[in-house]
Coordinates of C-alpha atoms in Angstrom, one line a residue:
R1 CA 0.2 -0.2 0.0
P2 CA 1.8 3.4 -1.2
P3 CA 2.0 5.9 1.6
C4 CA -0.5 8.5 2.6
R5 CA -0.4 12.4 1.5
G6 CA -1.9 15.2 2.8
V7 CA -1.6 15.1 6.1
C8 CA 1.2 12.5 6.5
S9 CA 4.6 12.4 5.8
R10 CA 6.2 11.1 2.7
T11 CA 7.8 8.3 5.1
N12 CA 4.8 7.4 7.4
S13 CA 3.7 3.9 6.9
A14 CA 0.3 2.7 6.3
E15 CA -0.7 2.0 9.7
D16 CA 1.0 5.5 11.2
C17 CA -1.4 7.2 8.4
M18 CA -4.3 5.6 10.1
S19 CA -3.0 6.5 13.5
I20 CA -2.5 10.2 12.1
R21 CA -5.9 10.4 10.7
H22 CA -7.9 8.6 13.7
S23 CA -6.5 11.4 16.0
L24 CA -7.0 14.1 13.9
L25 CA -10.9 12.7 13.5
V26 CA -10.7 12.4 17.7
H27 CA -9.6 16.3 18.0
T28 CA -11.2 18.2 15.7
A29 CA -15.0 16.4 15.2
P30 CA -15.8 17.0 19.1
V31 CA -15.1 20.6 18.2
A32 CA -17.1 21.4 15.3
L33 CA -20.1 19.3 16.4
A34 CA -20.0 21.1 19.2
L35 CA -19.6 24.8 17.1
L36 CA -22.8 23.4 14.8
L37 CA -24.5 22.5 17.6
L38 CA -24.4 25.6 19.7
S39 CA -25.1 27.7 16.7
P40 CA -28.4 27.3 15.9
L41 CA -29.7 26.7 19.6
A42 CA -27.8 30.4 20.7
S43 CA -30.5 31.6 18.0
A44 CA -33.4 30.1 19.1
V45 CA -32.6 30.8 22.8
S46 CA -32.3 34.8 21.7
L47 CA -35.2 34.3 19.9
I48 CA -37.3 32.7 22.4
R49 CA -36.7 36.1 24.8
E50 CA -37.9 38.3 21.6
H51 CA -41.3 39.6 22.2
N52 CA -41.6 42.0 19.3
L53 CA -43.0 39.1 16.4
R54 CA -45.8 36.4 17.4
A55 CA -45.6 33.1 17.1
P56 CA -47.1 31.7 13.3
T57 CA -50.5 30.5 14.5
L58 CA -52.6 30.3 11.3
H59 CA -56.1 31.9 11.6
L60 CA -58.4 32.1 8.7
R61 CA -60.7 35.0 7.8
G62 CA -63.1 36.2 5.6
G63 CA -66.0 33.3 5.5
G64 CA -63.9 29.9 3.8
M65 CA -60.2 29.5 2.2
W66 CA -62.4 29.1 -1.2
G67 CA -62.0 32.3 -2.8
S68 CA -63.9 34.4 -0.2
K69 CA -62.7 37.9 0.5
P70 CA -62.7 39.1 3.7
A71 CA -64.9 42.1 4.7
A72 CA -62.2 43.5 6.5
P73 CA -59.0 42.7 5.4
I74 CA -57.2 44.0 8.6
Y75 CA -53.8 42.6 9.9
P76 CA -51.0 44.2 11.0
P77 CA -48.1 45.0 7.9
L78 CA -45.9 42.3 7.2
P79 CA -42.3 42.6 8.7
V80 CA -39.6 44.0 6.1
A81 CA -36.9 42.0 4.2
T82 CA -34.1 41.4 6.3
G83 CA -30.1 42.5 5.0
G84 CA -29.6 39.1 4.4
E85 CA -32.5 38.4 2.2
N86 CA -31.8 42.1 0.3
V87 CA -28.1 40.8 -0.3
S88 CA -29.7 37.4 -1.7
S89 CA -32.3 39.0 -4.2
V90 CA -29.1 41.3 -5.8
V91 CA -27.3 38.3 -5.8
S92 CA -30.0 36.2 -7.7
G93 CA -31.2 38.8 -9.4
A94 CA -34.4 39.0 -8.1
N95 CA -33.9 42.8 -7.8
L96 CA -33.6 43.4 -11.4
L97 CA -36.9 41.3 -11.8
A98 CA -38.8 42.9 -9.1
D99 CA -37.4 46.4 -11.0
S100 CA -37.8 45.9 -14.4
G101 CA -41.7 46.5 -15.2
I102 CA -42.0 42.5 -15.6
A103 CA -45.0 43.0 -13.6
T104 CA -46.3 46.2 -11.7
S105 CA -49.9 44.6 -10.7
L106 CA -50.9 42.0 -7.8
D107 CA -52.2 40.0 -11.0
G108 CA -49.3 40.6 -13.1
W109 CA -46.8 38.8 -10.4
R110 CA -49.3 36.3 -9.7
M111 CA -48.9 35.3 -13.5
V112 CA -44.9 36.0 -13.5
L113 CA -45.8 33.6 -10.6
A114 CA -46.9 30.8 -13.0
G115 CA -45.1 31.1 -16.1
S116 CA -41.6 31.0 -14.1
F117 CA -42.6 27.7 -12.2
A118 CA -44.5 26.2 -16.0
L119 CA -40.9 27.5 -17.1
F120 CA -39.2 25.4 -15.0
F121 CA -41.1 22.1 -14.9
A122 CA -41.1 22.7 -19.0
F123 CA -37.3 22.7 -19.1
T124 CA -36.8 20.4 -16.3
S125 CA -38.8 17.0 -18.4
L126 CA -36.2 17.7 -21.6
P127 CA -34.0 14.6 -21.5
G128 CA -30.5 14.6 -21.5
R129 CA -29.2 15.7 -18.6
L130 CA -26.2 14.3 -16.9
D131 CA -27.9 13.5 -13.7
T132 CA -29.9 10.7 -16.2
K133 CA -27.5 9.5 -17.9
L134 CA -24.7 9.4 -15.1
G135 CA -27.3 7.3 -12.5
R136 CA -25.9 6.2 -9.3
P137 CA -22.1 6.9 -8.2
K138 CA -19.5 4.3 -9.5
R139 CA -16.4 2.9 -8.0
E140 CA -14.0 4.5 -10.6
D141 CA -15.9 8.0 -10.3
G142 CA -14.7 8.4 -6.8
R143 CA -17.8 11.2 -6.2
F144 CA -18.4 12.1 -3.0
F145 CA -21.1 14.0 -0.5
T146 CA -23.4 12.1 -3.0
P147 CA -26.9 11.0 -1.7
S148 CA -28.8 7.4 -2.2
G149 CA -31.2 7.8 -5.0
W150 CA -34.5 7.8 -2.9
A151 CA -33.6 11.1 -1.5
F152 CA -34.3 12.6 -4.8
A153 CA -38.0 11.8 -4.8
I154 CA -38.8 14.8 -2.6
W155 CA -39.1 16.4 -6.0
G156 CA -42.3 14.6 -6.1
P157 CA -44.0 16.6 -3.4
I158 CA -42.1 19.6 -4.3
F159 CA -43.1 19.4 -8.1
L160 CA -46.6 18.6 -6.8
L161 CA -47.1 21.3 -4.7
E162 CA -45.4 24.1 -6.4
M163 CA -48.1 23.3 -9.3
V164 CA -51.0 23.7 -7.2
M165 CA -49.3 26.9 -6.3
S166 CA -48.6 28.3 -9.7
V167 CA -52.4 27.0 -11.1
S168 CA -54.0 29.0 -7.6
A169 CA -52.0 32.4 -7.9
A170 CA -53.0 32.3 -11.6
V171 CA -56.8 31.4 -11.7
A172 CA -58.1 32.1 -7.9
P173 CA -58.7 35.1 -5.6
G174 CA -55.4 36.1 -3.9
S175 CA -57.7 35.6 -0.6
L176 CA -57.3 32.0 -0.9
F177 CA -53.6 32.2 0.5
G178 CA -55.4 34.3 3.2
P179 CA -55.7 38.0 4.0
A180 CA -52.6 38.9 3.4
G181 CA -52.2 36.6 0.3
G182 CA -51.6 39.2 -2.5
E183 CA -48.8 41.2 -0.3
W184 CA -46.9 38.2 0.3
L185 CA -47.4 36.6 -3.1
T186 CA -46.3 39.9 -4.5
Q187 CA -43.1 39.8 -2.4
M188 CA -42.3 36.0 -3.0
A189 CA -42.5 36.1 -6.5
P190 CA -39.7 37.5 -7.6
G191 CA -37.3 35.6 -5.9
Y192 CA -38.6 32.8 -6.6
A193 CA -38.5 33.5 -10.7
A194 CA -35.2 34.3 -10.2
A195 CA -34.4 30.6 -9.0
A196 CA -36.5 29.4 -11.3
L197 CA -34.6 30.8 -14.4
H198 CA -31.2 30.0 -12.7
Q199 CA -32.6 26.1 -12.3
V200 CA -33.4 26.5 -15.9
V201 CA -29.8 27.3 -16.8
W202 CA -29.0 24.5 -15.0
T203 CA -30.9 22.2 -17.1
M204 CA -29.2 23.4 -20.2
T205 CA -25.7 23.4 -18.8
F206 CA -25.6 20.6 -16.8
R207 CA -25.4 18.0 -19.7
D208 CA -22.1 16.2 -21.7
W209 CA -20.6 19.9 -23.6
A210 CA -20.5 21.0 -20.0
L211 CA -18.4 17.8 -18.3
D212 CA -15.4 19.8 -18.0
K213 CA -17.2 23.2 -17.2
L214 CA -19.3 22.0 -13.8
W215 CA -18.7 24.6 -12.8
I216 CA -21.3 26.7 -14.9
P217 CA -24.6 24.0 -13.6
A218 CA -22.7 24.6 -10.0
T219 CA -23.3 28.2 -10.3
S220 CA -26.4 28.2 -11.5
L221 CA -27.9 25.9 -8.5
T222 CA -26.3 28.5 -6.1
L223 CA -28.1 31.3 -7.6
A224 CA -31.3 29.3 -7.8
A225 CA -30.2 28.8 -4.1
F226 CA -30.1 32.9 -3.4
G227 CA -33.6 33.4 -5.3
L228 CA -35.3 30.8 -2.9
Y229 CA -33.6 32.6 0.4
S230 CA -35.3 35.2 -0.8
A231 CA -38.5 33.9 -1.9
H232 CA -38.6 31.6 1.9
G233 CA -38.2 35.0 3.6
A234 CA -41.2 36.5 2.1
V235 CA -43.2 33.6 3.0
T236 CA -41.9 33.0 6.9
R237 CA -42.7 36.8 7.4
A238 CA -46.1 36.3 6.9
L239 CA -45.8 33.3 9.0
T240 CA -45.3 35.6 11.8
V241 CA -48.1 38.2 11.4
Q242 CA -51.3 36.4 13.1
G243 CA -53.8 35.8 10.5
S244 CA -52.5 37.0 7.6
M245 CA -52.0 33.3 5.7
S246 CA -54.8 30.9 4.9
W247 CA -54.2 26.9 6.1
Y248 CA -54.0 26.8 2.2
G249 CA -51.3 29.4 1.4
F250 CA -48.7 27.1 3.9
A251 CA -49.9 24.1 2.7
V252 CA -49.4 24.8 -1.5
A253 CA -47.0 27.8 -0.9
A254 CA -45.3 28.0 2.5
V255 CA -44.8 24.2 2.4
P256 CA -43.2 23.5 -0.9
V257 CA -40.9 26.8 -1.4
G258 CA -39.4 25.8 2.4
M259 CA -38.6 22.1 1.3
H260 CA -37.5 23.6 -2.0
F261 CA -34.8 26.1 -0.8
G262 CA -34.0 23.2 1.8
W263 CA -32.2 21.3 -1.3
M264 CA -31.4 23.6 -3.8
C265 CA -29.1 24.2 -0.7
C266 CA -27.7 20.8 -0.8
A267 CA -27.7 20.3 -4.3
A268 CA -25.5 23.5 -4.5
V269 CA -23.5 21.8 -2.6
L270 CA -23.2 18.8 -4.4
S271 CA -22.4 20.4 -7.3
W272 CA -19.1 22.1 -6.1
N273 CA -18.0 19.0 -5.0
N274 CA -18.2 17.6 -7.6
V275 CA -16.5 20.3 -9.1
L276 CA -13.4 18.8 -7.6
N277 CA -14.3 15.5 -8.5
Q278 CA -13.9 16.9 -12.2
I279 CA -10.9 19.1 -12.0
K280 CA -8.9 15.9 -10.4
A281 CA -8.7 17.1 -6.9
K282 CA -6.6 15.2 -4.4
R283 CA -8.6 12.2 -2.8
D284 CA -7.8 13.6 0.4
V285 CA -9.3 17.0 -0.6
Q286 CA -12.3 15.5 -1.9
L287 CA -13.0 13.9 1.3
T288 CA -12.1 17.2 3.6
A289 CA -14.8 19.0 1.5
A290 CA -17.1 16.5 1.2
T291 CA -17.3 16.4 5.2
A292 CA -17.2 19.7 5.7
S293 CA -20.3 20.4 3.1
C294 CA -22.2 18.5 6.0
Y295 CA -21.0 20.5 8.6
A296 CA -22.0 23.6 6.6
A297 CA -25.5 22.4 5.1
A298 CA -26.3 21.7 8.6
A299 CA -25.4 24.9 10.0
L300 CA -26.8 27.1 7.0
L301 CA -29.9 25.2 6.7
G302 CA -30.5 25.2 10.6
N303 CA -30.1 28.7 11.3
V304 CA -32.3 29.7 8.7
A305 CA -34.9 27.4 10.1
V306 CA -34.6 28.8 13.9
N307 CA -34.2 32.5 12.9
R308 CA -37.0 31.9 10.3
R309 CA -39.3 30.3 12.6
D310 CA -39.7 27.3 10.4
P311 CA -38.4 23.6 10.4
I312 CA -38.8 22.8 7.4
P313 CA -35.2 24.2 6.1
A314 CA -33.9 22.1 8.4
L315 CA -35.7 18.5 8.1
V316 CA -34.8 18.6 4.6
G317 CA -31.3 19.0 5.7
C318 CA -32.2 15.9 7.7
W319 CA -33.4 14.1 5.2
A320 CA -30.4 15.0 2.6
L321 CA -27.5 14.6 4.9
Y322 CA -29.1 10.8 6.6
A323 CA -29.1 10.0 2.9
V324 CA -25.3 11.1 2.3
S325 CA -24.5 8.8 5.3
T326 CA -25.7 6.3 3.0
G327 CA -24.8 7.3 -0.5
H328 CA -20.6 6.1 -0.3
E329 CA -20.9 2.0 -0.2
I330 CA -20.5 1.6 -3.4
L331 CA -17.1 2.8 -2.7
R332 CA -15.8 0.7 -0.3
G333 CA -12.5 -1.2 -1.0
A334 CA -11.4 2.3 -3.6
V335 CA -11.0 4.8 -0.9
D336 CA -9.7 5.1 2.9
E337 CA -12.1 2.6 4.6
L338 CA -11.4 4.7 7.7
A339 CA -11.9 8.0 5.9
L340 CA -14.8 6.8 4.8
N341 CA -16.5 5.8 7.6
A342 CA -15.6 9.4 9.5
L343 CA -17.3 10.9 6.3
N344 CA -20.6 8.8 6.4
L345 CA -20.7 9.3 10.5
T346 CA -20.3 12.7 10.5
A347 CA -23.1 13.1 7.2
K348 CA -25.5 10.9 10.0
L349 CA -24.5 13.3 13.1
C350 CA -25.2 15.8 10.8
S351 CA -28.3 14.7 10.0
G352 CA -29.6 14.3 13.6
I353 CA -28.4 18.1 14.0
S354 CA -30.6 19.1 11.4
F355 CA -33.8 17.4 13.2
V356 CA -32.3 19.0 16.5
A357 CA -32.4 22.4 14.7
A358 CA -36.0 21.8 13.3
V359 CA -37.4 20.9 16.9
A360 CA -35.7 24.3 17.7
A361 CA -37.5 25.9 15.4
F362 CA -41.1 24.8 16.1
A363 CA -40.4 25.7 19.9
V364 CA -39.3 28.8 18.9
A365 CA -42.4 29.1 16.2
R366 CA -44.9 27.7 19.7
L367 CA -43.2 29.6 22.5
G368 CA -41.6 32.8 20.6

């Protein structure tokens, strides 16, 4: 067996390398896990102590959710976008859409919302993408941070619920989504439309001609995640105001947009790991990046869930990271056994931490 590279000296034996790696794992993993676990919990504690926003209790006004307009649509104004949401709008191009004049009314933005989903769905249905041709990871690929195939079933409810959302936005009264449905749909539409356009670009670039340019589709998914961060912010701001969203609006908009955002973050991280594989980065570098990606995904989605009082992104992170922990079995025997076990263990631990963050987000929503 050849001597290891990276943290090990060229003169170390294989047994020494294994010992060094095990020592690094033992000493660094607890610190990383402590930071990762305390970050969303600290956010939860600080938010519970605040009283300026109420828990997201959904009360329907106006006599019914099926399109009846409220007699007196009086509700507190929705909170304004945060600095992070404004930055994400700039990065994703959502602010350009909002200022472009593409829509100037609620009806216009509802059509933009419906049209952007239709465009995204149509391009996603086109054959020939690399994910449909490459299939499951192969031993010779050496791809890391790859989830098991069952994880992609999450696209089923995302597509179904967002289809219902887009059709409802196009043909039903805004009050179907709640007394403030018109306001938060208008705020959500630019970010969602920008994300849909970036995903269209991904469907056209994640193909054979870009096998040596995987940074292009990876960038597209990253920009889509920024757009969905903005859209999800608009939805969760509505949830903080009692009576502004109907149960129907929650089911067909808040739930799928939260799922879509969480999954897009994980998909972007996966894509950048594929870039490292495509440029033939050293195996140790790829393993380190995959391990760091688990921590990053859990930390990001956990903090968003707690700060926005919405457990859905963290639950998606829990789903995706557990799938990552079971997605590398094909590589056994082709890579260092200890390193592979450490990666799988990290993914499982981060999946558990994501679940804890989801519970914390639910607690903040109920107790805040």
